[in-house]
Short mmCIF file of C-alpha atoms in Angstrom, two decimals:
data_model
loop_
_atom_site.label_atom_id
_atom_site.label_comp_id
_atom_site.label_asym_id
_atom_site.label_seq_id
_atom_site.Cartn_x
_atom_site.Cartn_y
_atom_site.Cartn_z
CA UNK L 1 -15.56 8.10 18.92
CA UNK L 2 -13.16 7.23 21.68
CA UNK L 3 -9.62 8.33 20.83
CA UNK L 4 -6.96 7.88 18.18
CA UNK L 5 -7.11 7.78 14.39
CA UNK L 6 -10.03 5.60 13.33
CA UNK L 7 -10.43 6.91 9.76
CA UNK L 8 -7.96 7.30 6.87
CA UNK L 9 -5.55 10.25 6.97
CA UNK L 10 -4.60 12.17 3.83
CA UNK L 11 -1.45 14.26 3.33
CA UNK L 12 -1.97 17.11 0.85
CA UNK L 13 1.09 18.03 -1.25
CA UNK L 14 0.05 21.04 -3.34
CA UNK L 15 1.32 23.67 -5.71
CA UNK L 16 1.72 27.17 -4.20
CA UNK L 17 -1.65 28.15 -5.73
CA UNK L 18 -4.08 25.35 -5.02
CA UNK L 19 -7.64 24.39 -4.23
CA UNK L 20 -7.99 24.16 -0.45
CA UNK L 21 -9.10 20.80 1.03
CA UNK L 22 -12.88 20.37 0.62
CA UNK L 23 -12.72 23.64 -1.31
CA UNK L 24 -15.16 22.84 -4.14
CA UNK L 25 -18.85 23.35 -3.35
CA UNK L 26 -21.51 22.25 -5.86
CA UNK L 27 -25.09 23.43 -5.33
CA UNK L 28 -28.31 22.88 -7.25
CA UNK L 29 -29.77 26.39 -7.63
CA UNK L 30 -33.01 25.30 -9.29
CA UNK L 31 -34.48 22.55 -11.42
CA UNK L 32 -36.70 23.38 -14.40
CA UNK L 33 -38.53 21.21 -16.90
CA UNK L 34 -35.70 21.19 -19.43
CA UNK L 35 -32.62 22.23 -17.44
CA UNK L 36 -30.98 22.51 -14.03
CA UNK L 37 -28.89 25.44 -12.82
CA UNK L 38 -25.80 24.33 -10.88
CA UNK L 39 -23.31 26.56 -9.04
CA UNK L 40 -19.68 25.49 -8.57
CA UNK L 41 -17.76 27.60 -6.06
CA UNK L 42 -14.02 26.89 -5.74
CA UNK L 43 -11.90 28.20 -2.86
CA UNK L 44 -8.25 28.75 -3.82
CA UNK L 45 -5.23 29.79 -1.77
CA UNK L 46 -1.90 31.28 -2.80
CA UNK L 47 0.73 29.97 -0.39
CA UNK L 48 3.56 31.29 -2.53
CA UNK L 49 5.70 34.40 -2.25
CA UNK L 50 4.55 36.10 -5.44
CA UNK L 51 1.29 37.25 -7.00
CA UNK L 52 -0.04 34.61 -9.38
CA UNK L 53 -2.78 34.37 -11.99
CA UNK L 54 -4.36 30.98 -12.57
CA UNK L 55 -7.26 29.71 -14.63
CA UNK L 56 -9.90 27.62 -12.87
CA UNK L 57 -11.25 25.23 -15.50
CA UNK L 58 -14.31 23.22 -14.50
CA UNK L 59 -15.78 20.35 -16.50
CA UNK L 60 -19.07 18.66 -15.58
CA UNK L 61 -19.44 15.04 -16.64
CA UNK L 62 -22.36 12.62 -16.44
CA UNK L 63 -22.25 9.14 -14.96
CA UNK L 64 -20.97 7.71 -18.26
CA UNK L 65 -18.07 10.18 -18.38
CA UNK L 66 -19.56 12.32 -21.14
CA UNK L 67 -18.91 16.05 -20.98
CA UNK L 68 -21.98 18.06 -20.02
CA UNK L 69 -20.67 21.62 -19.53
CA UNK L 70 -17.36 23.44 -19.14
CA UNK L 71 -16.16 26.87 -18.05
CA UNK L 72 -12.80 28.58 -17.46
CA UNK L 73 -12.31 31.57 -15.16
CA UNK L 74 -9.02 33.44 -14.55
CA UNK L 75 -8.21 34.66 -11.04
CA UNK L 76 -5.30 36.65 -9.60
CA UNK L 77 -4.20 36.04 -6.01
CA UNK L 78 -1.69 38.00 -3.95
CA UNK L 79 0.74 36.11 -1.68
CA UNK L 80 -1.16 34.58 1.22
CA UNK L 81 -4.55 35.40 -0.29
CA UNK L 82 -7.60 33.13 -0.37
CA UNK L 83 -10.13 33.74 -3.14
CA UNK L 84 -13.35 32.29 -4.54
CA UNK L 85 -14.23 31.49 -8.13
CA UNK L 86 -17.96 31.20 -8.85
CA UNK L 87 -19.13 29.41 -11.98
CA UNK L 88 -22.70 28.69 -13.03
CA UNK L 89 -23.74 25.87 -15.33
CA UNK L 90 -26.97 25.10 -17.17
CA UNK L 91 -27.36 21.35 -17.46
CA UNK L 92 -29.77 20.38 -20.20
CA UNK L 93 -32.22 17.52 -19.56
CA UNK L 94 -30.66 16.62 -16.19
CA UNK L 95 -30.93 13.23 -14.58
CA UNK L 96 -32.08 13.99 -11.03
CA UNK L 97 -30.77 12.21 -7.93
CA UNK L 98 -33.36 10.47 -5.76
CA UNK L 99 -33.41 7.42 -3.45
CA UNK L 100 -34.91 5.32 -6.26
CA UNK L 101 -32.71 6.78 -9.02
CA UNK L 102 -29.36 7.88 -7.53
CA UNK L 103 -27.92 9.51 -10.66
CA UNK L 104 -24.55 11.21 -10.09
CA UNK L 105 -22.43 13.73 -11.96
CA UNK L 106 -18.76 14.70 -11.55
CA UNK L 107 -17.23 18.17 -11.38
CA UNK L 108 -13.56 18.28 -12.37
CA UNK L 109 -11.81 21.50 -11.29
CA UNK L 110 -8.26 22.19 -12.50
CA UNK L 111 -5.89 25.04 -11.64
CA UNK L 112 -3.22 24.69 -14.33
CA UNK L 113 -2.45 21.26 -12.91
CA UNK L 114 -3.88 18.16 -11.23
CA UNK L 115 -7.67 18.14 -11.11
CA UNK L 116 -9.91 18.06 -8.06
CA UNK L 117 -12.83 15.65 -8.58
CA UNK L 118 -16.17 16.04 -6.82
CA UNK L 119 -19.17 13.76 -7.30
CA UNK L 120 -22.57 15.38 -6.85
CA UNK L 121 -26.22 14.87 -7.56
CA UNK L 122 -28.71 17.32 -9.01
CA UNK L 123 -31.73 17.43 -6.72
CA UNK L 124 -33.85 19.70 -4.54
CA UNK L 125 -34.97 19.16 -0.93
CA UNK L 126 -37.94 21.03 0.54
CA UNK L 127 -40.10 20.61 3.62
CA UNK L 128 -43.24 22.33 4.89
CA UNK L 129 -46.08 21.48 7.32
CA UNK L 130 -48.63 20.91 4.54
CA UNK L 131 -46.71 18.87 1.99
CA UNK L 132 -44.02 17.35 4.21
CA UNK L 133 -40.59 16.32 2.91
CA UNK L 134 -40.16 16.39 -0.85
CA UNK L 135 -37.24 15.39 -3.04
CA UNK L 136 -37.44 17.05 -6.47
CA UNK L 137 -41.00 18.04 -5.64
CA UNK L 138 -42.09 14.46 -4.93
CA UNK L 139 -43.27 13.49 -1.39
CA UNK L 140 -40.94 11.09 0.41
CA UNK L 141 -41.45 9.19 3.66
CA UNK L 142 -38.30 8.39 5.64
CA UNK L 143 -37.84 4.73 6.59
CA UNK L 144 -34.69 5.13 8.63
CA UNK L 145 -32.18 3.63 11.00
CA UNK L 146 -29.59 5.06 13.39
CA UNK L 147 -26.08 4.01 12.37
CA UNK L 148 -23.57 4.29 15.18
CA UNK L 149 -19.82 4.76 14.76
CA UNK L 150 -18.75 1.15 14.85
CA UNK L 151 -18.63 -1.87 12.60
CA UNK L 152 -19.60 -4.52 15.10
CA UNK L 153 -16.76 -7.01 15.67
CA UNK L 154 -14.50 -4.92 13.41
CA UNK L 155 -14.48 -2.16 16.04
CA UNK L 156 -14.44 1.60 15.59
CA UNK L 157 -12.12 1.68 12.56
CA UNK L 158 -13.93 3.13 9.55
CA UNK L 159 -13.28 0.44 6.94
CA UNK L 160 -14.71 1.63 3.63
CA UNK L 161 -16.07 -1.69 2.42
CA UNK L 162 -17.65 -2.39 5.82
CA UNK L 163 -19.46 0.95 5.73
CA UNK L 164 -20.62 0.29 2.17
CA UNK L 165 -21.85 -3.19 3.11
CA UNK L 166 -24.01 -1.78 5.90
CA UNK L 167 -25.72 0.57 3.46
CA UNK L 168 -26.23 -2.26 0.96
CA UNK L 169 -27.90 -4.43 3.61
CA UNK L 170 -30.14 -1.62 4.83
CA UNK L 171 -31.17 -0.76 1.28
CA UNK L 172 -32.01 -4.39 0.56
CA UNK L 173 -34.10 -4.49 3.76
CA UNK L 174 -36.24 -1.58 2.57
CA UNK L 175 -34.62 1.36 4.35
CA UNK L 176 -34.17 4.65 2.50
CA UNK L 177 -32.59 6.84 5.23
CA UNK L 178 -30.01 6.75 8.02
CA UNK L 179 -29.05 9.00 10.90
CA UNK L 180 -25.33 9.16 11.65
CA UNK L 181 -25.55 8.59 15.37
CA UNK L 182 -23.87 10.55 16.89
CA UNK L 183 -21.14 11.97 14.72
CA UNK L 184 -20.48 12.89 11.08
CA UNK L 185 -20.30 9.94 8.70
CA UNK L 186 -17.14 8.74 7.03
CA UNK L 187 -16.58 9.77 3.39
CA UNK L 188 -16.79 6.11 2.35
CA UNK L 189 -20.22 5.76 3.93
CA UNK L 190 -21.55 8.92 2.29
CA UNK L 191 -20.12 7.81 -1.06
CA UNK L 192 -22.07 4.57 -0.67
CA UNK L 193 -25.23 6.46 0.27
CA UNK L 194 -24.84 8.63 -2.84
CA UNK L 195 -24.43 5.63 -5.13
CA UNK L 196 -27.13 3.45 -3.58
CA UNK L 197 -29.77 6.11 -2.88
CA UNK L 198 -29.77 6.31 0.93
CA UNK L 199 -30.83 9.64 2.46
CA UNK L 200 -28.79 10.90 5.42
CA UNK L 201 -29.34 12.98 8.55
CA UNK L 202 -25.76 14.12 9.16
CA UNK L 203 -25.24 14.55 12.92
CA UNK L 204 -22.52 16.67 14.48
CA UNK L 205 -22.35 16.36 18.28
CA UNK L 206 -23.21 14.01 21.13
CA UNK L 207 -22.86 16.73 23.77
CA UNK L 208 -22.47 20.50 24.02
CA UNK L 209 -21.48 22.12 27.33
CA UNK L 210 -22.88 19.45 29.70
CA UNK L 211 -20.58 16.48 30.32
CA UNK L 212 -21.91 12.95 29.81
CA UNK L 213 -18.62 11.36 30.89
CA UNK L 214 -15.78 13.01 32.85
CA UNK L 215 -13.47 13.66 29.88
CA UNK L 216 -15.72 13.99 26.83
CA UNK L 217 -16.09 16.63 24.10
CA UNK L 218 -17.87 19.08 26.42
CA UNK L 219 -14.43 20.19 27.65
CA UNK L 220 -13.51 21.28 24.09
CA UNK L 221 -16.93 22.36 22.82
CA UNK L 222 -16.73 26.11 23.67
CA UNK L 223 -13.48 26.45 21.70
CA UNK L 224 -14.05 24.06 18.80
CA UNK L 225 -17.80 23.90 18.03
CA UNK L 226 -17.70 26.43 15.16
CA UNK L 227 -14.57 25.00 13.53
CA UNK L 228 -15.92 21.46 13.78
CA UNK L 229 -19.28 22.42 12.25
CA UNK L 230 -17.49 24.24 9.43
CA UNK L 231 -15.33 21.17 8.77
CA UNK L 232 -18.35 18.85 8.74
CA UNK L 233 -20.31 20.98 6.30
CA UNK L 234 -17.30 21.46 4.00
CA UNK L 235 -16.69 17.70 3.98
CA UNK L 236 -20.29 16.64 3.38
CA UNK L 237 -22.04 19.42 1.43
CA UNK L 238 -21.49 17.86 -2.01
CA UNK L 239 -23.10 14.55 -1.09
CA UNK L 240 -26.55 14.33 -2.64
CA UNK L 241 -27.55 11.78 0.00
CA UNK L 242 -27.21 14.34 2.83
CA UNK L 243 -30.62 15.99 3.08
CA UNK L 244 -30.35 17.51 6.58
CA UNK L 245 -27.90 18.27 9.38
CA UNK L 246 -28.39 17.52 13.07
CA UNK L 247 -26.59 19.74 15.58
CA UNK L 248 -26.90 17.33 18.51
CA UNK L 249 -28.03 14.07 20.05
CA UNK L 250 -29.83 13.90 23.41
CA UNK L 251 -28.27 17.16 24.57
CA UNK L 252 -28.86 17.61 28.29
CA UNK L 253 -29.16 21.42 28.27
CA UNK L 254 -31.39 21.69 25.19
CA UNK L 255 -34.45 22.51 27.34
CA UNK L 256 -32.72 25.30 29.28
CA UNK L 257 -32.41 28.93 28.13
CA UNK L 258 -28.67 28.68 27.57
CA UNK L 259 -29.20 25.49 25.57
CA UNK L 260 -31.71 27.27 23.33
CA UNK L 261 -29.11 30.00 22.82
CA UNK L 262 -26.47 27.46 21.77
CA UNK L 263 -28.92 25.71 19.44
CA UNK L 264 -29.77 28.97 17.68
CA UNK L 265 -26.08 29.88 17.26
CA UNK L 266 -25.23 26.51 15.75
CA UNK L 267 -28.28 26.34 13.50
CA UNK L 268 -27.58 29.80 12.11
CA UNK L 269 -23.94 28.93 11.44
CA UNK L 270 -24.93 25.78 9.55
CA UNK L 271 -27.54 27.72 7.53
CA UNK L 272 -24.91 30.33 6.64
CA UNK L 273 -22.50 27.61 5.51
CA UNK L 274 -25.11 25.62 3.58
CA UNK L 275 -28.53 27.24 3.09
CA UNK L 276 -29.67 24.40 0.80
CA UNK L 277 -30.36 21.89 3.59
CA UNK L 278 -32.53 21.49 6.67
CA UNK L 279 -31.20 21.77 10.24
CA UNK L 280 -32.61 19.72 13.11
CA UNK L 281 -31.67 18.31 16.52
CA UNK L 282 -32.07 14.87 18.09
CA UNK L 283 -33.95 15.69 21.31
CA UNK L 284 -34.61 13.39 24.26
CA UNK L 285 -37.54 15.10 26.09
CA UNK L 286 -36.89 13.29 29.39
CA UNK L 287 -33.24 14.32 29.43
CA UNK L 288 -34.19 17.92 28.62
CA UNK L 289 -36.75 18.03 31.46
CA UNK L 290 -34.49 16.66 34.17
CA UNK L 291 -31.81 19.23 33.28
CA UNK L 292 -34.30 21.96 34.22
#
């Protein structure tokens, strides 16, 4: 969105053995009549000079702060090593997240020190040509809007309360979904969508290899596309409101053979990073035809 820093910047000051940024992934494995199975995968790194053993303690809490489940897993890391800890929880009588009932839980992960907090919702998303889009098995119709990366007269700066206010107004007007046109949403906006029950199509790129302006992202795309997709998924995967990813908006080369090749590569990377969500693409048919 133009240039410069238009969202908050965070400086991480960590212990030698620490949870990497965006390193906790919470996934709903399945939902049953009386319980939900939830996976918590924590990525840790040892930046120290000696082998260390730490205990990853994870506590799940409901919206009222009550403890739901807990687990503790020891892990040994050599100097410079990155490791995963996988923990599975069985939540009894879960409150499921949906646009009408946006119930949220919190996962608190501690490595012998300060905790990492992640809010998440327990819900399933499925789609097929016969039954359409379903949230927790219930059919849902999307009543959506495209939200661009600006706050009107406030400019391009991502002000948390301004983003939240936009979601509040859309929800009051009867919308239940947004598309982040044409870039990943700010954390503040996704937090608001989680709390208020607004479904999200999380969009990555406005161009791939074809330039739309002389100095846009197409110059960097061949080098950075994979790293940027990985960063987007890591940032947004715990948000219950995000029900699908979009790998592009009005991409000029999408109708050409090399565009199809790029689309397949990106879609497969996103599916490998997060197999729990749908992957789509915002296509402008006229633009795709004239590129032929």
